[in-house]
Coordinates of C-alpha atoms in Angstrom, one line a residue:
Chain A
M22 CA 24.2 -30.1 50.0
P23 CA 23.5 -31.0 46.4
S24 CA 25.6 -33.8 45.0
L25 CA 28.3 -33.1 42.3
R26 CA 26.2 -35.1 39.9
A27 CA 23.3 -32.6 40.4
I28 CA 25.5 -29.5 40.1
A29 CA 27.3 -30.5 36.9
P30 CA 24.4 -30.0 34.5
L31 CA 23.6 -26.7 36.1
T32 CA 27.2 -25.6 35.7
V33 CA 27.3 -26.6 32.0
A34 CA 24.0 -24.7 31.4
A35 CA 25.4 -21.6 33.0
V36 CA 28.5 -21.7 30.9
L37 CA 26.5 -22.2 27.7
A38 CA 24.2 -19.3 28.6
S39 CA 27.1 -17.0 29.1
T40 CA 28.8 -17.9 25.8
T41 CA 25.8 -18.0 23.5
A42 CA 24.6 -14.4 23.8
P43 CA 22.3 -13.2 20.9
A44 CA 24.2 -11.7 17.9
A45 CA 24.2 -7.9 17.8
A46 CA 21.9 -6.3 15.3
V47 CA 23.5 -5.6 11.9
E48 CA 22.8 -2.6 9.7
H49 CA 22.6 -3.6 6.0
V50 CA 23.2 -0.9 3.5
V51 CA 21.2 -0.8 0.3
T52 CA 22.1 1.8 -2.3
M53 CA 19.8 3.2 -4.9
L54 CA 21.8 4.1 -8.0
G55 CA 21.1 3.9 -11.7
M56 CA 17.5 3.1 -11.0
D57 CA 18.6 -0.1 -9.2
Y58 CA 18.7 -1.4 -5.7
A59 CA 22.1 -2.8 -4.8
P60 CA 22.3 -5.5 -3.7
A61 CA 19.2 -6.9 -5.5
T62 CA 18.9 -9.7 -2.9
L63 CA 19.6 -9.4 0.8
V64 CA 19.5 -11.9 3.7
A65 CA 19.2 -10.4 7.1
N66 CA 18.5 -11.7 10.6
A67 CA 15.4 -10.7 12.6
G68 CA 16.4 -7.6 14.6
D69 CA 18.7 -6.2 11.9
V70 CA 18.1 -2.8 10.2
I71 CA 18.2 -2.0 6.5
R72 CA 19.5 1.5 5.5
F73 CA 18.4 2.6 2.1
I74 CA 20.7 5.3 0.7
N75 CA 19.8 7.3 -2.4
D76 CA 23.0 7.7 -4.3
D77 CA 21.0 8.5 -7.5
S78 CA 20.2 11.8 -9.1
E79 CA 16.4 11.3 -8.8
D80 CA 13.9 10.9 -6.0
H81 CA 13.0 7.3 -5.0
V82 CA 10.2 6.0 -2.8
V83 CA 11.1 2.7 -1.1
F84 CA 7.9 0.6 -1.0
V85 CA 7.3 -2.9 0.3
P86 CA 4.0 -4.3 -1.1
T87 CA 4.2 -7.8 0.6
N88 CA 1.5 -8.6 3.1
G89 CA 2.8 -8.7 6.6
F90 CA 5.8 -6.4 5.8
A91 CA 4.1 -3.6 3.8
T92 CA 5.9 -0.3 4.3
D93 CA 6.1 3.0 2.5
L94 CA 9.2 4.9 3.4
G95 CA 8.2 8.0 1.5
T96 CA 10.2 10.1 -0.8
V97 CA 14.0 9.7 -0.4
K98 CA 15.8 12.6 -2.2
P99 CA 19.3 12.3 -3.6
G100 CA 21.8 12.0 -0.7
E101 CA 19.1 11.1 1.8
A102 CA 18.7 7.8 3.6
R103 CA 15.9 5.9 5.3
T104 CA 16.1 3.0 7.7
M105 CA 13.7 0.0 8.2
P106 CA 14.0 -2.5 11.0
V107 CA 13.3 -6.1 10.1
L108 CA 11.8 -7.9 13.1
K109 CA 9.7 -10.5 11.4
T110 CA 11.0 -13.6 9.6
G111 CA 10.0 -14.2 6.0
T112 CA 10.6 -12.9 2.5
F113 CA 9.4 -9.6 1.1
E114 CA 9.8 -7.6 -2.1
V115 CA 11.0 -4.1 -2.3
E116 CA 9.9 -1.7 -5.1
C117 CA 10.2 2.0 -5.9
V118 CA 6.8 3.7 -6.2
I119 CA 8.2 6.0 -8.9
H120 CA 10.3 3.5 -10.9
P121 CA 8.6 0.1 -11.3
S122 CA 11.8 -1.6 -12.6
M123 CA 13.6 -1.0 -9.3
L124 CA 13.2 -4.3 -7.4
M125 CA 14.9 -6.3 -4.7
T126 CA 14.1 -9.2 -2.4
V127 CA 14.8 -9.4 1.3
T128 CA 14.8 -12.6 3.3
V129 CA 14.7 -12.4 7.1
T130 CA 15.9 -15.4 9.0
P131 CA 15.6 -16.1 12.8
Chain B
M30 CA -44.7 21.2 -30.9
N31 CA -45.0 19.2 -34.1
A32 CA -44.2 15.5 -34.6
R33 CA -40.8 16.1 -36.0
S34 CA -39.8 18.3 -33.1
L35 CA -41.1 15.8 -30.6
C36 CA -39.1 13.0 -32.3
A37 CA -36.0 15.1 -32.2
A38 CA -36.5 15.9 -28.5
I39 CA -37.0 12.3 -27.6
A40 CA -33.9 11.2 -29.6
G41 CA -31.8 13.8 -27.8
A42 CA -33.1 12.6 -24.4
V43 CA -32.2 9.0 -25.3
L44 CA -28.7 10.1 -26.4
L45 CA -28.1 12.0 -23.2
A46 CA -29.2 9.0 -21.1
A47 CA -26.7 6.8 -23.0
L48 CA -23.7 9.1 -22.3
P49 CA -21.4 7.9 -19.5
A50 CA -21.8 9.6 -16.1
Q51 CA -19.7 12.6 -15.3
A52 CA -16.1 11.7 -14.7
G53 CA -14.8 12.1 -11.2
P54 CA -15.5 11.2 -7.6
D55 CA -19.3 11.6 -7.7
R56 CA -19.5 8.3 -9.5
V57 CA -17.2 6.4 -7.2
E58 CA -19.5 4.7 -4.7
L59 CA -18.5 3.5 -1.2
P60 CA -21.0 1.8 1.2
A61 CA -21.2 3.2 4.7
D62 CA -20.5 -0.2 6.1
Y63 CA -17.4 -0.9 4.1
Q64 CA -15.3 -1.6 7.2
T65 CA -17.4 -4.7 7.9
A66 CA -18.6 -5.5 4.4
Y67 CA -15.2 -5.3 2.8
T68 CA -12.1 -7.3 3.5
L69 CA -9.1 -5.7 5.2
Y70 CA -6.4 -7.3 3.2
I71 CA -3.2 -5.4 4.1
K72 CA -1.8 -2.7 6.4
V73 CA 0.9 -0.4 5.2
D74 CA 3.2 1.3 7.7
R75 CA 4.3 4.8 6.7
P76 CA 7.1 5.9 9.0
D77 CA 7.8 9.3 7.5
R78 CA 4.2 10.4 8.3
K79 CA 3.7 8.1 11.3
I80 CA 0.5 6.7 9.9
V81 CA -0.8 3.2 9.1
R82 CA -2.9 2.7 5.9
F83 CA -5.6 0.0 6.2
M84 CA -6.4 -1.4 2.7
Y85 CA -9.8 -2.9 2.0
V86 CA -11.3 -4.6 -1.1
N87 CA -15.0 -5.4 -1.9
P88 CA -15.9 -9.1 -1.5
E89 CA -16.9 -9.5 -5.2
A90 CA -13.5 -8.5 -6.4
L91 CA -11.7 -10.5 -3.7
A92 CA -13.5 -13.6 -4.9
A93 CA -13.1 -13.0 -8.7
A94 CA -9.6 -11.5 -8.9
R95 CA -7.0 -13.8 -10.6
P96 CA -3.2 -13.5 -10.4
G97 CA -1.8 -11.6 -13.4
E98 CA -5.1 -10.6 -14.8
P99 CA -6.8 -7.2 -14.8
L100 CA -9.0 -6.7 -11.7
P101 CA -12.7 -7.4 -12.2
D102 CA -15.2 -4.7 -13.2
G103 CA -16.5 -3.1 -10.1
T104 CA -13.4 -3.6 -8.0
T105 CA -13.3 -1.1 -5.2
L106 CA -10.1 -0.5 -3.2
V107 CA -10.2 1.6 -0.1
M108 CA -7.2 3.2 1.7
E109 CA -8.0 4.3 5.2
D110 CA -5.5 6.4 7.1
H111 CA -4.9 6.0 10.8
K112 CA -2.3 7.8 12.9
A113 CA 0.3 5.5 14.4
R114 CA 0.3 5.1 18.2
L115 CA 3.2 7.0 19.6
G116 CA 5.4 6.4 22.6
P117 CA 6.6 9.1 25.1
D118 CA 9.5 9.7 22.8
G119 CA 7.2 10.5 19.9
E120 CA 8.2 7.5 17.9
A121 CA 5.7 5.0 16.6
L122 CA 5.0 2.0 18.8
R123 CA 5.5 -1.4 17.2
D124 CA 4.2 -4.9 17.9
N125 CA 6.4 -8.0 18.3
A126 CA 6.5 -8.4 14.5
G127 CA 7.8 -4.8 14.1
R128 CA 4.5 -3.5 12.7
F129 CA 3.1 -0.1 13.7
L130 CA 0.3 0.0 16.2
A131 CA -2.6 2.1 14.9
E132 CA -5.0 4.6 16.5
E133 CA -8.6 3.6 16.0
M134 CA -9.7 6.9 14.6
V135 CA -9.8 7.2 10.8
T136 CA -8.3 10.4 9.5
A137 CA -8.8 10.0 5.7
I138 CA -10.5 7.7 3.2
F139 CA -9.4 7.3 -0.4
V140 CA -11.2 5.1 -2.9
Q141 CA -10.1 3.6 -6.2
Q142 CA -12.9 2.0 -8.3
T143 CA -13.1 0.6 -11.8
R144 CA -16.2 0.3 -14.0
Q145 CA -16.3 -0.6 -17.7
G146 CA -16.0 2.5 -19.9
W147 CA -15.1 5.0 -17.2
G148 CA -11.7 5.6 -18.7
E149 CA -13.3 7.2 -21.8
A150 CA -14.0 10.3 -19.8
Y151 CA -10.3 11.0 -19.5
P152 CA -7.7 11.8 -22.2
P153 CA -5.5 8.7 -23.1
E154 CA -2.4 10.3 -21.6
T155 CA -4.0 10.7 -18.1
R156 CA -6.5 7.9 -17.8
N157 CA -5.7 4.9 -15.6
G158 CA -7.6 2.2 -17.5
D159 CA -11.2 2.5 -16.3
W160 CA -10.3 3.6 -12.8
D161 CA -11.6 6.6 -11.0
Y162 CA -10.8 8.1 -7.6
A163 CA -12.6 9.7 -4.7
R164 CA -11.8 10.9 -1.2
Y165 CA -14.4 10.7 1.5
E166 CA -14.5 12.4 4.8
P167 CA -14.6 10.0 7.8
G168 CA -17.8 10.0 9.8
A169 CA -21.1 8.2 10.3
T170 CA -22.3 9.3 6.9
L171 CA -19.6 9.3 4.3
A172 CA -19.3 12.5 2.2
L173 CA -16.9 13.4 -0.5
K174 CA -14.2 15.8 0.6
A175 CA -14.7 19.2 -1.0
D176 CA -12.0 20.8 -3.1
Q177 CA -10.0 17.6 -3.4
K178 CA -7.7 17.3 -6.4
Y179 CA -7.2 13.9 -8.0
V180 CA -4.4 14.6 -10.5
G181 CA -1.9 13.2 -8.1
C182 CA -3.8 9.9 -7.8
F183 CA -3.8 9.5 -11.6
S184 CA -0.1 10.3 -12.1
C185 CA 1.1 8.1 -9.2
H186 CA -1.0 5.1 -10.1
Q187 CA 0.0 5.5 -13.7
R188 CA 3.3 4.1 -12.6
R189 CA 1.7 0.7 -11.9
A190 CA -0.2 0.4 -15.2
A191 CA 1.4 -3.0 -15.7
R192 CA -0.5 -4.3 -12.7
D193 CA -3.8 -2.6 -13.3
Y194 CA -2.9 0.7 -11.6
N195 CA -2.7 -0.5 -8.0
F196 CA 0.1 -0.9 -5.5
T197 CA -0.9 -3.6 -3.2
F198 CA -4.0 -5.6 -4.1
S199 CA -2.7 -7.2 -7.3
V200 CA 0.4 -8.3 -5.3
F201 CA -1.9 -9.7 -2.6
V202 CA -3.8 -11.7 -5.2
K203 CA -0.6 -13.0 -6.7
D204 CA 0.8 -14.1 -3.4
A205 CA -2.5 -15.5 -2.0
K206 CA -3.9 -17.3 -5.0
R207 CA -0.9 -18.9 -6.6

């Protein structure tokens, strides 16, 4: 029969494991309006999802040119949305293929 | 033929030889071994079409390119399309970093190349600096795709005139060489 001194650390570890479950994934909403991304900077956790919504009156094309994150979400028409999971930590830029002045930065933390 | 006619004929031939080559894909060169001779510098996931775009650059341009400067004469950028690997649900499979897994087969090859003076063949409102474009059919021997239209290449890349008409390589140079 294990001693109480041996069991205690195991009990503490079990309690910690049950109370420190990973945070649920968050969906971050980015709107495209007035030829801008809002917000212009975003911090997300790895595992989150970014939803780009076109609230503008023109087509936009969400594009990430940063190596390791590069993604082209294709044409997003007014009223449409596209999602992009962020699984890798780091910082990347977001552009619009059609409108070069539309820029934002995303930082993904562990 | 008298001497004056002969001189005129020679002058005409010299003038023709000095004219720039015909604009268009025929002058855009791509070596058959580009996949090994060039550098694969970035992959772009395209979820809406479930493809992955492999981007290559020739070694001379990779060495000579400088952040914020026009790309060197002779820069050749290659965009090679691959289908994304799909799971049983039809969705693209991803690696641990969230990046698409790509099928090995190449489905399309697009080339963007710049050579001094090439832009003169196009009207100012459509030219992309000195860049020209070509689409090649994948295969053991590369051949230009017949009946390919390039107006879309010029109009889309025109939007990146501020960084020498390209979407990824100038950003790669900026990030890698600062």
